Amino acid sequence: MESVQAEQRRTDIGPPKYDQFLHPVIKKNYGKWKYHEIVKPGVLVHVSDTGDKIYTVRMGSPRLINVDTIRMVCDLADKYCDGYLRFTSRHNVEFLLADQSKIDPLINEIEANGYPVGGTGKSITNIVHTQGWVHCHTPATDASGIVKAVMDELYDYFKTMKLPAKLRIALACCLNMCGAVHCSDIAILGVHRRPPKILPNLNKLCEIPTTVAACPTGAIAPAVVDGVQTVEVNEEKCMFCGNCYTMCPAMPLANSLNDGVSIWVGGKVSNARHAPMFSKLAIPYLPNNPPRWPEVVNAVKNIVEVYAKDAKKYERVGEWIERIGWPRFFSMTGIEFTKYHIDDYRFAATTFNTSTHFTL
Amino acid sequence: MANETKKTSTPLLDELEKGKWPSFVKEIKKMADKNPRAKDLLGQLEQSYKDKVTHWKHGGLVGVRGYGGGVIGRYSDSPDKFPNVAHFHTIRINQPSGWFYTSKALREICDVWEQHGSGLTNMHGSTGDLVLLGTSTDNLEPIFTKLTNKGWDLGGSGSVLRTPSCCAGPARCEFACYDTLDLTYDLTQAYQDVLHRPQFPYKWKFKMSGCPNDCVASVARADMSIIGIWKGDIQVDQEAVRAYAKSGVDVQSEICDLCPTKCMSWDGKDLKIVNKWCNKCMHCINAMPKALRPGKERGAAILIGAKAPILQGAQMSSVLVPFMKMEPPYKELKDLVEKIWDFWGEYGKNRERIGELIQRVGMGQFLEALEIEPKPQMVANPRTNPFIFYEEYFEEEGEQK
Amino acid sequence: MADLSGVPMDELQNEIFKMVQEDMGKKQLKAKDITNAMIQKFGEDKCSKESCKEAIRTLIDSGRLVYGYFGGSSSIQVPHKEGSEPDK
């Protein structure tokens, strides 16, 4: 290991100030933007009160990228954008250009490198997702692999703007949900379906009272097995949330046969027209079928296509379903409605239909 | 570290190199050719694809000196098979406001990371940090020193203030009702101590969105969601509305009919807005940005309490302060934040998010502790059950308590 | 700065260290638990939140104590061998 003593150890400096990373045109027109237009899929122009313009070219990224890819992106930013770029909250790269004539050469080079340009307006942009088997200890499925397989299938929706409204997909590989999947047009959520195993060394790894208290349904109780302090799980009460495993490593839930994926629909975070909404259960379980999860890909694609055909302009998935009603959502998509769709956790009754407003 | 050039056989992952969307497997493979950590990551991931379970264990005790966050410990459960990822810790770097970078700054990070880690990153993590994916403990201090000397610091993890994040804001958006980049930078700098040193019952997230479109999903994810809004009238350029109509926008059906408050009407010449009915949903402004702009008096709504489902169910943030001016030095906001942190520190249980604490003690009690007046903007509707904890009553003598 | 009329800083640090050491493996202590215990032990007039905060920071910066992360939350611990839980 080389010595770094020449450099001073500093703490609590915080992030660098953002203004040093702003394109000169952005700096000059900061807070003065008047309007924007989508020039074509993947390209925005923002126009300032001063008449200045800044162009944005949006590039899709797999989120997990290596330093050479970042350097490739940097080379493009140097060549076309005076070195200025940004990333979006959905993992896309945005190149910022002052010169309109450089847009097409930049797009050509991005695409020649194997990355798509798009994700603007009424499109499906990048899937916000988590770590999965790449880097997490609690996942019920992989993240990057499903995202790749789904985006391969929906690629055309990234490159075009032909949907009724924007459609946001998110994936979380377990119920901890690192990311906003619970308010997405379509959410892909990894689920466990079997109670935790109890490893024999539990008493050495975990505080038993904390472990017992970790269970939201009270399914875990202290126990003595072969004279050793441990816990037992009332399997009927377990809803496979995995909180016990977070608190106690001796209670793993991962199960190669039974872990899988659930699909949720109709959430949003924007306030446009309708208030923000949670996503609701569409499909309780699909198997983990790596490397390409065909069942999940087909399920997502089916929902997208039914929505694309039937929704009105500007209607997000949740608004569309609210208009047509859940019975029609299930009949149009051909998704089976089961007892799992009917809530039985806290405040379940608030989700029951108390009207005669429904289609038959 | 010696380079091992023998290729890992990955028949399952190879399938994910096919197709049009850029492939994370290609990203890992390109590094695997020259970096043993990336090579073993590839091998272990293939194993997971075979076994359909993860091969990572719980994190442990790891970090840089003095900090309690910013590094996520990660250990392989098969260190004999994949020795180069036996330790494979994540480093969170606090991203700049709005994720704006220069190529120079990114290259500096790449150089440090190529030398001291797997060369793999997430641009970015869910909370917003620039994530460096996988290194060993002995590299943490050198990386930290090199990064801080280039002006970067670590982000948050554990029971701390998590790295705040924001939308593009006034840097590149005409909808921004306050300076999300500046507020994010200001709060991050002001609260460095609680970002790096765990002092909270659990995590705390701030997310700043410049308008009700909420591009950073603050309402779903942040303990405190700061969402730009305006007071007064939407600014209308009637000429530009007519231009939209001429270019094919059906102002009646696409704008007026979709307005949730039905506050707009269109006679083919002018768009009339009854602004006192407007709930600032943004639909008309989104649809005709050239013609409509938020009102001139701007600030933010402060919402509180969002979280993912573990444990009592997911919550979205709800309104705490309907409107607050958002101008430096943000004293009113900071006073509020610190009051809430005090309350949470005093009454919050271990691993209890603020949203859960408010559920437990009641929003009314919480407001009283914060000395905030109840307002109708805070509820979707008033309560429907009659179980009221009355506190006032008459004594026998007729004196009101 | 610590309150000069209060508990001397090195004594406070030693007490905190002792408390963390004794609770190792039994209870995960947070800064708040330690602060409350010290104020109770020495009295509010001799020991404050601020002095505890300074003492904890000094102990952590010097490496006598470290922050740990386990079971979804952070705590303060005596440094021990690095690693995860024993193998499954």
Short mmCIF file of C-alpha atoms in Angstrom, two decimals, chain A residues 36 122 164-166 268 270-275 312-316 319, chain B residues 175 211-214 230 234 244 249-264 271 273 278-294:
data_model
loop_
_atom_site.label_atom_id
_atom_site.label_comp_id
_atom_site.label_asym_id
_atom_site.label_seq_id
_atom_site.Cartn_x
_atom_site.Cartn_y
_atom_site.Cartn_z
CA HIS A 36 -38.54 24.01 -22.22
CA LYS A 122 -44.34 10.19 -22.79
CA PRO A 164 -50.47 8.23 -23.27
CA ALA A 165 -48.27 9.64 -20.49
CA LYS A 166 -44.94 8.97 -18.94
CA LYS A 268 -47.17 8.05 -8.81
CA SER A 270 -46.18 13.79 -9.07
CA ASN A 271 -49.13 15.98 -8.10
CA ALA A 272 -50.14 16.56 -11.72
CA ARG A 273 -53.92 16.13 -11.98
CA HIS A 274 -54.22 13.35 -9.40
CA ALA A 275 -52.56 13.43 -5.95
CA LYS A 312 -56.41 8.55 -22.65
CA LYS A 313 -53.80 11.19 -23.33
CA TYR A 314 -52.06 12.33 -20.13
CA GLU A 315 -53.52 9.49 -18.05
CA ARG A 316 -50.92 7.81 -15.87
CA GLU A 319 -55.45 7.41 -13.26
CA PHE B 175 -40.67 25.26 -12.67
CA CYS B 211 -42.20 21.98 -7.75
CA PRO B 212 -45.16 19.62 -7.21
CA ASN B 213 -43.94 17.35 -10.03
CA ASP B 214 -41.56 16.07 -7.34
CA TRP B 230 -46.30 29.24 -5.15
CA ILE B 234 -50.40 31.38 -12.42
CA TYR B 244 -50.36 26.00 -28.51
CA VAL B 249 -53.27 21.30 -28.50
CA ASP B 250 -56.96 20.88 -27.68
CA VAL B 251 -56.98 23.38 -24.82
CA GLN B 252 -60.49 22.40 -23.73
CA SER B 253 -60.02 18.63 -23.51
CA GLU B 254 -56.32 18.41 -22.75
CA ILE B 255 -56.01 21.30 -20.32
CA CYS B 256 -59.34 22.56 -18.92
CA ASP B 257 -61.05 19.16 -18.69
CA LEU B 258 -58.08 17.56 -16.95
CA CYS B 259 -57.76 20.31 -14.34
CA PRO B 260 -58.62 18.62 -11.03
CA THR B 261 -60.26 21.76 -9.65
CA LYS B 262 -61.98 22.79 -12.89
CA CYS B 263 -60.62 26.27 -12.37
CA MET B 264 -59.94 26.95 -16.06
CA LEU B 271 -57.52 30.93 -21.02
CA ILE B 273 -58.13 30.78 -14.50
CA CYS B 278 -56.20 26.18 -8.21
CA ASN B 279 -54.50 23.44 -6.16
CA LYS B 280 -51.16 23.87 -7.95
CA CYS B 281 -51.19 20.39 -9.49
CA MET B 282 -48.90 21.54 -12.38
CA HIS B 283 -50.82 19.78 -15.17
CA CYS B 284 -51.55 22.89 -17.25
CA ILE B 285 -48.05 24.26 -16.69
CA ASN B 286 -46.46 20.92 -17.65
CA ALA B 287 -48.56 20.72 -20.78
CA MET B 288 -47.99 24.31 -21.93
CA PRO B 289 -44.72 25.48 -20.37
CA LYS B 290 -44.29 28.25 -22.91
CA ALA B 291 -47.61 29.80 -21.94
CA LEU B 292 -47.97 29.20 -18.21
CA ARG B 293 -45.62 29.70 -15.29
CA PRO B 294 -45.98 29.31 -11.54
#
